[in-house]
Tab-separated table of C-alpha atoms in Angstrom:
chain	number	residue	atom	x	y	z
A	321	UNK	CA	-142.716	96.545	42.989
A	322	UNK	CA	-141.194	99.383	41.319
A	323	UNK	CA	-143.570	102.262	40.664
A	324	UNK	CA	-143.658	105.737	39.587
A	325	UNK	CA	-146.084	108.366	41.421
A	326	UNK	CA	-146.644	111.910	41.660
A	327	UNK	CA	-146.764	114.179	44.969
A	328	UNK	CA	-150.035	115.958	44.177
A	329	UNK	CA	-153.173	115.317	42.207
A	330	UNK	CA	-154.039	118.690	41.404
A	331	UNK	CA	-152.106	122.043	41.008
A	332	UNK	CA	-153.669	125.661	40.525
A	333	UNK	CA	-151.383	128.262	39.457
A	334	UNK	CA	-152.039	131.796	38.084
A	335	UNK	CA	-151.772	132.695	34.425
A	336	UNK	CA	-147.916	134.017	33.846
A	337	UNK	CA	-146.560	132.155	36.796
A	338	UNK	CA	-144.148	129.218	36.590
A	339	UNK	CA	-145.461	125.669	37.371
A	340	UNK	CA	-143.691	122.785	39.136
A	341	UNK	CA	-144.809	119.548	38.933
A	342	UNK	CA	-143.428	116.736	40.870
A	343	UNK	CA	-142.755	113.097	40.706
A	344	UNK	CA	-141.071	110.311	42.697
A	345	UNK	CA	-139.973	106.840	41.574
A	346	UNK	CA	-138.817	103.951	43.479
A	347	UNK	CA	-136.620	102.083	40.794
A	348	UNK	CA	-132.872	103.380	41.691
A	349	UNK	CA	-131.853	101.628	38.392
A	350	UNK	CA	-134.202	103.729	36.090
A	351	UNK	CA	-132.417	105.413	33.488
A	352	UNK	CA	-134.673	107.134	31.332
A	353	UNK	CA	-137.602	109.336	32.167
A	354	UNK	CA	-140.406	111.071	30.321
A	355	UNK	CA	-142.882	113.546	30.874
A	356	UNK	CA	-146.325	113.765	28.638
A	357	UNK	CA	-149.204	115.987	28.516
A	358	UNK	CA	-152.551	114.801	28.303
A	359	UNK	CA	-155.481	117.244	27.395
A	360	UNK	CA	-158.935	116.384	27.839
A	361	UNK	CA	-160.319	113.627	25.191
A	362	UNK	CA	-157.005	113.504	23.779
A	363	UNK	CA	-154.181	110.983	23.809
A	364	UNK	CA	-150.787	111.757	25.818
A	365	UNK	CA	-148.399	114.152	23.966
A	366	UNK	CA	-144.667	113.709	24.506
A	367	UNK	CA	-143.187	116.643	26.546
A	368	UNK	CA	-139.580	116.116	27.262
A	369	UNK	CA	-137.154	113.207	28.365
A	370	UNK	CA	-134.231	113.070	30.441
A	371	UNK	CA	-131.593	110.175	30.903
A	372	UNK	CA	-130.171	109.352	34.345
A	373	UNK	CA	-126.763	110.741	33.344
A	374	UNK	CA	-128.159	114.211	33.155
A	375	UNK	CA	-129.462	116.392	36.053
A	376	UNK	CA	-131.325	118.767	33.959
A	377	UNK	CA	-132.596	119.239	30.653
A	378	UNK	CA	-134.575	122.505	28.849
A	379	UNK	CA	-136.910	122.469	26.263
A	380	UNK	CA	-139.093	125.274	25.002
A	381	UNK	CA	-140.816	126.783	28.261
A	382	UNK	CA	-140.143	123.675	30.065
A	383	UNK	CA	-137.235	122.317	32.284
A	384	UNK	CA	-136.957	118.529	33.521
A	385	UNK	CA	-134.869	118.179	36.812
A	386	UNK	CA	-133.564	114.801	37.951
A	387	UNK	CA	-132.301	114.382	41.536
A	388	UNK	CA	-131.123	110.739	41.535
A	389	UNK	CA	-130.188	110.813	45.003
A	390	UNK	CA	-133.883	111.115	46.238
A	391	UNK	CA	-135.277	109.623	43.353
A	392	UNK	CA	-137.271	112.640	42.356
A	393	UNK	CA	-137.939	114.388	39.152
A	394	UNK	CA	-139.872	117.532	38.522
A	395	UNK	CA	-141.053	119.527	35.481
A	396	UNK	CA	-140.955	123.127	35.462
A	397	UNK	CA	-143.224	125.381	33.095
A	398	UNK	CA	-142.471	128.875	32.708
A	399	UNK	CA	-144.874	131.543	32.122
A	400	UNK	CA	-147.978	129.142	32.549
A	401	UNK	CA	-150.710	129.543	29.667
A	402	UNK	CA	-154.030	128.658	29.628
A	403	UNK	CA	-153.124	126.272	26.929
A	404	UNK	CA	-150.940	124.536	29.326
A	405	UNK	CA	-154.149	123.056	31.216
A	406	UNK	CA	-153.973	119.349	31.258
A	407	UNK	CA	-152.950	116.426	33.217
A	408	UNK	CA	-149.102	115.838	33.337
A	409	UNK	CA	-147.707	112.631	33.710
A	410	UNK	CA	-144.091	111.274	34.600
A	411	UNK	CA	-143.259	107.691	33.070
A	412	UNK	CA	-140.305	105.586	33.544
A	413	UNK	CA	-138.822	103.609	30.859
A	414	UNK	CA	-138.659	99.620	31.710
A	415	UNK	CA	-136.858	97.195	29.677
A	416	UNK	CA	-136.725	97.700	25.846
A	417	UNK	CA	-140.379	98.747	25.398
A	418	UNK	CA	-142.619	99.423	28.338
A	419	UNK	CA	-143.222	102.907	29.701
A	420	UNK	CA	-144.381	102.603	33.743
A	421	UNK	CA	-146.868	105.705	34.031
A	422	UNK	CA	-147.555	107.657	37.413
A	423	UNK	CA	-151.358	108.893	38.136
A	424	UNK	CA	-150.669	112.188	36.871
A	425	UNK	CA	-151.099	115.569	38.006
A	426	UNK	CA	-154.008	118.222	36.831
A	427	UNK	CA	-152.854	121.517	36.347
A	428	UNK	CA	-155.149	124.269	36.443
A	429	UNK	CA	-154.724	127.665	35.233
A	430	UNK	CA	-156.230	130.489	37.191
A	431	UNK	CA	-156.987	133.804	35.064
B	270	UNK	CA	-153.858	114.277	9.121
B	271	UNK	CA	-150.958	111.834	9.239
B	272	UNK	CA	-151.234	110.972	12.896
B	273	UNK	CA	-152.011	107.942	14.731
B	274	UNK	CA	-155.807	107.248	14.215
B	275	UNK	CA	-158.287	104.789	16.275
B	276	UNK	CA	-161.465	103.646	15.457
B	277	UNK	CA	-163.963	103.533	16.800
B	278	UNK	CA	-163.680	106.641	19.360
B	279	UNK	CA	-166.229	105.110	21.311
B	280	UNK	CA	-167.883	101.761	21.963
B	281	UNK	CA	-170.851	100.827	24.204
B	282	UNK	CA	-171.463	96.881	24.467
B	283	UNK	CA	-173.306	94.451	26.478
B	284	UNK	CA	-171.230	92.274	28.861
B	285	UNK	CA	-170.362	89.137	27.118
B	286	UNK	CA	-170.096	90.344	23.871
B	287	UNK	CA	-166.627	90.628	21.461
B	288	UNK	CA	-165.235	93.964	20.684
B	289	UNK	CA	-162.382	94.862	18.211
B	290	UNK	CA	-160.383	98.287	17.941
B	291	UNK	CA	-158.505	99.269	15.066
B	292	UNK	CA	-155.430	101.325	15.438
B	293	UNK	CA	-153.433	102.952	11.867
B	294	UNK	CA	-149.961	104.269	13.290
B	295	UNK	CA	-147.708	106.666	11.728
B	296	UNK	CA	-146.850	105.419	8.327
B	297	UNK	CA	-143.061	105.464	8.559
B	298	UNK	CA	-143.508	103.972	12.263
B	299	UNK	CA	-142.532	100.085	12.949
B	300	UNK	CA	-143.366	100.011	16.681
B	301	UNK	CA	-146.830	99.878	17.876
B	302	UNK	CA	-147.855	99.989	21.412
B	303	UNK	CA	-151.486	99.113	23.071
B	304	UNK	CA	-152.138	100.859	26.365
B	305	UNK	CA	-155.160	100.919	28.526
B	306	UNK	CA	-156.105	103.879	30.719
B	307	UNK	CA	-158.848	104.185	33.395
B	308	UNK	CA	-160.195	107.445	34.581
B	309	UNK	CA	-157.766	109.541	36.582
B	310	UNK	CA	-154.883	106.825	36.282
B	311	UNK	CA	-152.156	106.682	34.136
B	312	UNK	CA	-151.929	104.262	30.811
B	313	UNK	CA	-150.977	100.860	31.265
B	314	UNK	CA	-148.792	98.734	28.804
B	315	UNK	CA	-150.778	96.151	27.302
B	316	UNK	CA	-148.598	94.927	24.113
B	317	UNK	CA	-145.751	96.003	21.901
B	318	UNK	CA	-145.404	95.148	18.412
B	319	UNK	CA	-142.201	95.956	16.281
B	320	UNK	CA	-143.111	95.513	12.645
B	321	UNK	CA	-145.681	92.391	12.478
B	322	UNK	CA	-144.100	90.805	15.625
B	323	UNK	CA	-145.506	90.766	18.884
B	324	UNK	CA	-142.451	91.134	20.982
B	325	UNK	CA	-143.990	91.900	24.423
B	326	UNK	CA	-147.268	91.345	26.186
B	327	UNK	CA	-148.302	92.554	29.752
B	328	UNK	CA	-149.535	90.086	32.396
B	329	UNK	CA	-152.539	92.325	32.093
B	330	UNK	CA	-153.451	91.253	28.844
B	331	UNK	CA	-155.407	88.060	29.589
B	332	UNK	CA	-156.406	85.335	27.340
B	333	UNK	CA	-159.573	87.142	26.460
B	334	UNK	CA	-157.652	89.858	24.718
B	335	UNK	CA	-155.696	89.401	21.643
B	336	UNK	CA	-153.724	92.045	19.314
B	337	UNK	CA	-152.580	91.493	15.887
B	338	UNK	CA	-150.573	93.435	13.331
B	339	UNK	CA	-150.562	91.100	10.405
B	340	UNK	CA	-148.886	93.311	7.687
B	341	UNK	CA	-146.756	95.372	9.937
B	342	UNK	CA	-149.090	98.051	9.465
B	343	UNK	CA	-152.515	98.828	11.270
B	344	UNK	CA	-153.238	96.602	14.238
B	345	UNK	CA	-156.413	95.597	15.885
B	346	UNK	CA	-157.074	94.867	19.309
B	347	UNK	CA	-159.984	92.026	20.328
B	348	UNK	CA	-161.544	91.696	23.509
B	349	UNK	CA	-163.680	88.342	24.019
B	350	UNK	CA	-166.556	88.115	26.533
B	351	UNK	CA	-166.532	91.792	27.694
B	352	UNK	CA	-166.691	92.244	31.346
B	353	UNK	CA	-167.419	95.538	33.061
B	354	UNK	CA	-164.074	95.552	34.474
B	355	UNK	CA	-162.879	96.147	30.845
B	356	UNK	CA	-164.335	99.568	30.538
B	357	UNK	CA	-161.774	102.060	29.853
B	358	UNK	CA	-159.588	103.827	27.188
B	359	UNK	CA	-157.901	101.672	25.026
B	360	UNK	CA	-154.821	103.942	23.736
B	361	UNK	CA	-152.603	103.075	20.707
B	362	UNK	CA	-149.273	104.437	20.175
B	363	UNK	CA	-146.283	104.232	17.686
B	364	UNK	CA	-142.675	105.290	17.425
B	365	UNK	CA	-139.891	105.035	14.992
B	366	UNK	CA	-136.793	103.257	14.944
B	367	UNK	CA	-134.917	104.807	17.815
B	368	UNK	CA	-135.896	103.264	21.061
B	369	UNK	CA	-136.733	106.477	23.106
B	370	UNK	CA	-139.943	107.123	25.156
B	371	UNK	CA	-141.399	109.592	22.513
B	372	UNK	CA	-144.760	107.696	21.775
B	373	UNK	CA	-147.092	109.296	19.527
B	374	UNK	CA	-150.513	108.590	20.685
B	375	UNK	CA	-153.824	108.294	19.228
B	376	UNK	CA	-156.971	109.891	20.553
B	377	UNK	CA	-158.047	106.465	22.009
B	378	UNK	CA	-160.949	104.208	21.556
B	379	UNK	CA	-163.286	104.612	24.850
B	380	UNK	CA	-165.284	101.198	25.453
B	381	UNK	CA	-167.913	101.011	28.136
B	382	UNK	CA	-169.270	97.489	29.312
B	383	UNK	CA	-172.675	97.522	30.483
């Protein structure tokens, strides 16, 4: 069946460096993707979204890239800060209401 | 605080007991969602309400699970005859009238079934 998955469970990055979190999806018909951040003990928090008619979208310190050819999207975080430590999920919209989530990547910031 | 609130934050119960969780969404949001999350996994969709109408239910939502949103404001999720496999974080989220993926989540209700 369709699924959204992540390449790496844990990513360690030096503070100040850029982080890149990757995500693969299997449903080529998917047209909307979202990145969420979840800090320990909290609910997920929306970061950025992208529709399939776009290849790139930028927010504050974050950029999402979508490669429909290989069904891959990535989240780039510029100048990673300690507050960026969290688990990052990509999610794919299915139908009108459902989000299908990947397993998450834990981002660890090294001082 | 005008975010999504959930109660209780933690619930420990014995197998076979019934539990109920409450969610108060952001007041102007008409869409409300319940998700379940186990450790190390992404949330799994359970059910969706638009106003008071339950428009979608996941096949994960067995007949022991029931959700209501009687007045289109707060919602409850009840689990009857709990099983150890029900242990998880139950997340509630709400969103406004635009059908985007931006959901506003509460901090969840963690259920432990002994």
